[in-house]
Amino acid sequence: MNAPWNPKTGVGARDAFNAFVCDDETADAVKVVAAELGWAVEKVNKGGLRNAVQTLSVSSSPMVLLVDLSESGDPLNDINALAEVCEPGTIVIAVGMINDVKLYRDLVASGLQDYLLKPLSADAMRETFMHAQVTLQGPKHVEIDASDRPRTTIAVIGTRGGVGASTVASSLAWLSADSQGRSTALLDLDVQFGTGALSFDLEPGRGLTDALENPSRIDGLFIERAMVRVGDKLAVLSAEAPISQPLITDGSALFQLQEEMRNAFETVIVDLPRTVAVQHPHLLSDVNHVVVVTEQTLASTRDAIRLLGFLKANAPHARVTMVANRVGTNPPPEVARKDFEASIERKIDIVIPLDVKQAVGAAKQGRALAAVANGKVGSALHALAVQLAGEIAAEVEAKTLMSKVRSLLPNKGAAKASGKK
């Protein structure tokens, strides 16, 4: 049903939107959001899925179709019947009463754009309709890769605000999905001022704030619905929560969120503000890699020393990669590289040059810097991604080798039994 829509064929004969619902409450909720989007409210019909199949069998299907499955005894079979009367390119959104992640996945696999639970939330409906409009211009869908490829979580932390940690995080997420072909999630934990969605010219949605306000809702189904999709392999969970009402959390919701995302994606990139990391150090307990982004300034030198000490105490298992960002030559950095490395007692792994023109170009296009960067900036970002990928591969190889060694060792219980004999 979600086949690519060709805007050159059949536009004049097709309605922008149609809905077939089972009750007045749902009809009223749909009409409110449809009116906001400029869709004709008289296209909201009663009768549910059965009426939709009968109507569309003798008329053109709309570009966006909402159907109510509440009265359906076998939603999957009924959706297949609907598919037979829908024209290619129709975006189908279902609503229903059954809260089941398997049903949701089966419905999406059958061609649905989304499945919303009743009673309908205006925000959720608005967000779904906006996604449908984006899909009409170029269908995008995240497919959860069920392969046994290694999974990893990478935290990106800046030594100070404004050093470009979010730019590095979004670039790593884009490279992981685009160049390495891994199903990737970008989790932006700057709840009030995060730029994860903004980096890709997307609306952040309410997924992250909903998770913090209602931790009990966090499960596989929630993750699949809350993520804002960038492409086939990349999704973002970000927020722009009101600064007048800070979200109070003990960090358990954030930890649970990371757990569920690890189950759903091969790579999870966490844009982790240093203040959040310090307040909730348990968020680093399952992180495989930490990318510390810094500038070569006196203040960043001091904070890099403190942050590395914090990581050594709270994430001794994680591999740390030091990235010097926005390094200029005219004027030179405030602290020379040699002096910076001597102060932090370790080497800088990657140096990303300052290039204002490329950074501005990426922002204007609504794309990750790595997607548009070339020259030294592009090479540095790709080198960082390749280095992390190599570390992931090395970890997997080491684990595989250890498993093989263990399999060759005699069973302790069997050895004792043999000794007794």
XYZ file of C-alpha atoms in Angstrom:
421
model
C 0.000 0.000 0.000
C 2.889 2.314 0.684
C 4.271 2.005 -2.830
C 6.019 5.078 -4.244
C 3.458 7.647 -5.257
C 3.856 9.243 -8.662
C 2.539 12.832 -8.445
C 2.142 12.963 -12.193
C -0.581 10.336 -12.332
C -4.092 10.433 -10.972
C -3.781 13.501 -8.748
C -6.920 15.165 -9.973
C -9.054 12.058 -9.440
C -7.840 11.298 -5.921
C -8.833 12.889 -2.622
C -6.079 14.058 -0.316
C -7.642 12.289 2.666
C -10.420 9.873 3.652
C -11.261 8.292 6.995
C -13.583 5.447 7.951
C -14.191 5.230 11.712
C -16.479 3.289 14.036
C -17.601 5.834 16.644
C -18.425 9.514 17.083
C -15.588 10.199 19.528
C -12.976 9.000 17.038
C -14.677 10.866 14.200
C -14.608 14.133 16.145
C -10.921 13.698 17.041
C -9.959 12.981 13.430
C -11.967 15.947 12.122
C -10.122 18.393 14.383
C -6.669 17.378 13.145
C -7.833 16.997 9.535
C -9.175 20.550 9.593
C -5.828 21.825 10.907
C -4.114 20.256 7.894
C -6.613 21.697 5.449
C -8.309 18.384 4.687
C -12.071 18.195 4.115
C -13.786 17.075 7.339
C -16.709 15.663 5.360
C -14.328 12.934 4.192
C -14.490 11.436 7.706
C -17.032 8.627 7.281
C -18.653 6.137 9.640
C -18.463 2.389 9.101
C -14.889 1.360 9.824
C -12.846 -1.014 7.711
C -15.810 -2.806 6.118
C -17.238 0.453 4.756
C -13.767 1.429 3.539
C -13.433 -1.765 1.472
C -16.926 -1.373 -0.012
C -16.441 2.303 -0.843
C -12.969 2.030 -2.322
C -13.906 -0.966 -4.464
C -16.013 1.382 -6.597
C -14.085 4.665 -6.230
C -10.542 6.001 -6.269
C -8.585 5.616 -3.058
C -7.245 8.784 -1.410
C -3.609 9.663 -0.948
C -3.950 9.278 2.852
C -6.460 6.790 4.258
C -7.348 6.260 7.933
C -9.315 3.131 8.848
C -10.737 1.989 12.188
C -10.073 -1.691 13.038
C -12.115 -1.696 16.257
C -14.889 -3.864 14.789
C -12.530 -6.170 12.895
C -12.306 -9.761 14.105
C -9.176 -10.496 12.049
C -7.283 -7.245 11.445
C -4.513 -8.753 9.317
C -6.818 -10.530 6.877
C -9.106 -7.504 6.694
C -6.153 -5.225 5.953
C -5.163 -7.549 3.108
C -8.677 -7.182 1.712
C -8.279 -3.414 1.912
C -4.975 -3.640 0.054
C -6.759 -5.232 -2.892
C -8.935 -2.150 -3.425
C -6.304 0.506 -2.660
C -4.347 2.082 -5.469
C -0.526 2.065 -5.300
C 0.788 5.004 -3.327
C -2.061 5.187 -0.804
C -0.746 5.816 2.703
C -2.846 3.733 5.107
C -3.062 4.534 8.821
C -5.039 2.257 11.134
C -6.557 2.902 14.550
C -7.753 0.290 17.010
C -8.167 -0.867 20.593
C -5.595 -3.707 20.737
C -2.270 -2.725 22.346
C 0.040 -5.460 21.097
C 3.536 -5.025 19.664
C 3.275 -8.167 17.494
C 0.057 -6.895 15.906
C 1.685 -3.521 15.298
C 4.690 -5.104 13.583
C 2.503 -7.408 11.488
C 0.329 -4.497 10.369
C 3.338 -2.364 9.438
C 4.885 -5.325 7.592
C 1.653 -5.684 5.622
C 2.022 -2.128 4.319
C 0.499 0.196 6.931
C 2.170 3.506 7.670
C 1.218 3.420 11.360
C -1.179 1.988 13.926
C -2.636 4.319 16.579
C -4.368 3.305 19.784
C -7.790 4.629 20.791
C -8.712 6.978 22.332
C -6.750 9.020 19.814
C -4.230 11.628 20.925
C -4.291 14.786 18.819
C -0.482 15.073 19.029
C 0.099 11.468 17.952
C -2.396 11.802 15.103
C -0.900 15.088 13.934
C 2.586 13.590 13.954
C 1.453 10.509 12.016
C -0.297 12.600 9.376
C 2.826 14.730 8.975
C 4.888 11.573 8.471
C 2.386 10.484 5.843
C 2.864 13.739 3.960
C 6.640 13.223 4.045
C 6.208 9.664 2.768
C 4.197 10.901 -0.204
C 7.175 12.998 -1.226
C 9.624 10.137 -0.714
C 8.711 7.005 1.286
C 10.945 6.404 4.256
C 10.829 3.500 6.647
C 13.115 2.040 9.262
C 13.384 -1.726 9.048
C 14.607 -3.423 12.172
C 17.459 -5.712 11.155
C 17.019 -9.058 12.821
C 20.479 -10.337 11.865
C 23.183 -11.309 14.332
C 25.414 -8.369 13.494
C 27.130 -6.891 16.575
C 25.246 -4.258 18.531
C 26.932 -1.318 20.177
C 26.161 1.864 22.090
C 28.324 4.932 21.598
C 28.037 7.957 23.891
C 29.214 11.327 22.579
C 30.062 13.831 25.323
C 31.391 17.365 24.957
C 33.898 18.765 27.435
C 31.980 22.035 27.319
C 28.809 23.379 25.712
C 29.336 24.502 22.140
C 32.329 22.320 21.278
C 30.304 20.508 18.592
C 29.452 17.205 20.305
C 25.969 17.172 18.749
C 27.457 17.770 15.292
C 29.792 14.814 15.786
C 26.944 12.633 17.134
C 24.640 13.319 14.174
C 27.513 12.711 11.738
C 28.388 9.386 13.364
C 24.738 8.331 13.231
C 24.494 9.235 9.543
C 27.748 7.439 8.671
C 26.738 4.331 10.625
C 23.492 4.115 8.661
C 24.660 5.290 5.252
C 28.239 4.025 4.922
C 28.118 0.976 7.180
C 24.505 -0.033 6.495
C 23.704 -0.564 10.178
C 20.265 0.104 11.646
C 21.051 3.158 13.757
C 19.310 5.302 16.359
C 20.373 8.762 17.473
C 19.205 9.463 21.036
C 19.530 13.135 22.017
C 19.331 13.484 25.798
C 19.401 17.293 25.843
C 15.668 17.352 26.455
C 15.146 21.124 26.392
C 17.735 22.256 23.835
C 18.554 19.153 21.800
C 19.387 19.479 18.099
C 19.203 15.794 17.081
C 16.050 16.223 14.992
C 16.985 19.736 13.911
C 20.217 18.394 12.390
C 18.093 16.461 9.897
C 15.432 19.161 9.412
C 12.811 17.135 11.292
C 10.165 17.857 13.900
C 11.288 16.110 17.110
C 7.856 14.806 18.111
C 6.850 13.965 21.699
C 8.409 10.527 21.986
C 11.237 11.457 24.345
C 9.150 13.671 26.637
C 6.418 10.999 26.738
C 9.035 8.450 27.800
C 10.257 10.650 30.640
C 6.753 11.515 31.810
C 5.441 7.926 31.527
C 8.313 5.425 31.904
C 5.830 2.553 32.102
C 5.017 3.114 28.413
C 8.561 2.331 27.270
C 8.616 -0.939 25.346
C 9.358 -2.198 21.853
C 6.114 -0.830 20.432
C 6.740 2.580 21.993
C 10.237 2.749 20.480
C 9.006 1.868 16.998
C 6.320 4.546 17.135
C 8.279 7.260 18.935
C 11.318 7.384 16.653
C 11.371 10.045 13.933
C 12.620 8.397 10.781
C 15.364 9.867 8.628
C 15.757 6.988 6.187
C 15.694 3.211 5.866
C 18.484 2.731 8.400
C 18.386 5.846 10.602
C 15.937 7.136 13.208
C 16.112 9.943 15.757
C 14.638 10.404 19.225
C 14.941 14.025 20.293
C 12.868 16.683 22.061
C 12.218 20.378 22.516
C 10.590 20.269 25.939
C 9.364 23.568 27.449
C 12.108 25.206 29.486
C 9.511 26.547 31.923
C 8.650 22.985 33.004
C 11.867 20.997 33.403
C 11.318 17.253 33.361
C 12.279 15.688 36.681
C 13.592 12.127 36.395
C 15.807 9.862 38.459
C 17.397 8.530 35.294
C 15.639 5.153 35.358
C 13.466 6.122 32.401
C 16.540 7.130 30.394
C 18.277 3.863 31.247
C 15.205 1.846 30.247
C 14.991 3.834 27.041
C 18.587 2.965 26.161
C 17.892 -0.703 26.887
C 14.917 -0.860 24.537
C 16.793 1.003 21.800
C 19.700 -1.435 22.065
C 17.245 -4.240 21.407
C 15.810 -2.487 18.358
C 18.932 -1.098 16.642
C 22.408 -2.359 15.825
C 24.001 0.967 16.719
C 22.746 3.504 19.258
C 24.453 6.902 19.269
C 23.696 8.784 22.495
C 24.245 12.542 22.422
C 24.896 12.751 26.158
C 25.267 16.200 27.782
C 28.013 16.153 30.398
C 25.610 17.389 33.075
C 23.260 14.454 32.423
C 26.187 12.010 32.499
C 27.381 13.375 35.841
C 23.878 13.351 37.372
C 23.099 9.841 36.067
C 26.386 7.910 35.762
C 24.520 4.601 35.483
C 23.658 5.617 31.904
C 27.255 4.726 31.040
C 27.074 1.210 32.487
C 26.199 -0.428 29.149
C 27.985 1.995 26.822
C 30.700 0.329 24.709
C 32.433 3.464 23.463
C 32.655 7.075 24.604
C 33.626 9.817 22.163
C 34.852 12.866 24.067
C 34.619 16.002 21.919
C 36.780 18.950 22.940
C 38.277 22.204 21.782
C 41.910 23.101 22.351
C 41.204 25.837 24.882
C 42.305 26.253 28.473
C 38.771 25.697 29.801
C 38.303 22.562 27.679
C 41.689 21.259 28.795
C 40.617 21.536 32.419
C 37.231 19.924 31.764
C 38.716 17.160 29.610
C 40.936 16.145 32.544
C 37.939 16.068 34.892
C 35.719 14.226 32.407
C 38.343 11.560 31.667
C 38.691 10.991 35.415
C 34.907 10.659 35.711
C 34.806 8.119 32.864
C 37.635 6.095 34.386
C 35.653 5.810 37.609
C 32.178 5.264 36.133
C 32.784 3.594 32.750
C 36.115 1.739 33.037
C 34.870 -0.851 30.535
C 34.244 1.684 27.747
C 36.792 2.598 25.095
C 37.394 6.345 25.010
C 38.131 8.237 21.790
C 39.330 11.832 22.097
C 38.235 14.153 19.284
C 39.547 17.706 18.947
C 36.898 19.625 17.022
C 36.915 22.948 15.174
C 40.692 23.182 15.184
C 41.780 26.267 13.246
C 45.160 27.372 11.957
C 44.645 31.121 11.697
C 44.618 31.939 14.519
C 46.084 28.734 16.001
C 44.363 27.009 18.948
C 44.583 28.580 22.369
C 46.391 25.462 23.632
C 48.838 23.708 21.313
C 48.153 20.023 20.631
C 51.373 18.909 22.335
C 50.543 20.852 25.491
C 46.913 19.689 25.439
C 47.933 16.020 25.186
C 50.514 16.447 27.940
C 47.883 17.957 30.225
C 45.263 15.230 29.695
C 47.950 12.509 29.666
C 46.755 10.878 26.472
C 46.782 11.400 22.723
C 44.113 13.113 20.629
C 42.753 10.411 18.321
C 40.982 12.521 15.693
C 41.361 16.181 14.718
C 38.445 17.812 12.872
C 39.463 21.102 11.239
C 37.390 24.253 11.511
C 35.387 24.871 8.318
C 32.599 27.376 8.879
C 31.434 27.269 5.248
C 30.756 23.519 5.292
C 29.076 23.692 8.698
C 26.749 26.464 7.537
C 26.013 24.550 4.325
C 25.021 21.429 6.255
C 22.742 23.452 8.563
C 21.018 25.162 5.627
C 20.414 21.827 3.889
C 19.132 20.171 7.063
C 21.698 17.382 6.807
C 24.409 15.922 9.010
C 27.810 17.537 8.489
C 29.294 14.205 7.368
C 26.693 13.991 4.597
C 27.934 17.153 2.885
C 31.504 17.585 4.151
C 34.487 17.004 1.922
C 38.219 17.584 2.171
C 39.829 17.373 5.606
C 36.558 17.694 7.534
C 34.916 14.837 5.651
C 38.056 12.691 5.935
C 38.268 13.249 9.695
C 34.624 12.327 10.310
C 34.917 9.215 8.147
C 38.142 8.254 9.945
C 36.354 8.520 13.289
C 33.506 6.296 12.067
C 35.940 3.754 10.629
C 37.960 3.684 13.859
C 34.829 2.998 15.924
C 33.688 0.334 13.456
C 37.097 -1.333 13.720
C 36.859 -1.384 17.510
C 33.404 -2.948 17.300
C 34.705 -5.639 14.952
C 37.687 -6.290 17.245
C 35.394 -6.704 20.257
C 33.202 -9.185 18.384
C 36.259 -11.151 17.236
C 37.605 -11.273 20.801
C 34.273 -12.487 22.165
C 34.059 -15.136 19.439
C 37.588 -16.325 20.223
C 36.803 -16.513 23.947
C 33.687 -18.561 23.207
C 35.735 -20.995 21.131
C 38.370 -21.292 23.886
C 35.705 -21.971 26.508
C 34.146 -24.658 24.317
C 37.514 -26.487 24.241
C 37.968 -26.421 28.014
C 36.743 -29.469 29.965
C 33.570 -29.108 31.951
C 34.444 -28.617 35.638
C 31.619 -30.822 36.809
C 32.573 -33.575 34.408
C 36.226 -33.307 35.463
C 35.320 -33.715 39.151
C 33.114 -36.691 38.401
C 35.915 -38.289 36.421
C 38.357 -37.697 39.296
C 36.078 -39.419 41.771
C 35.954 -42.487 39.627
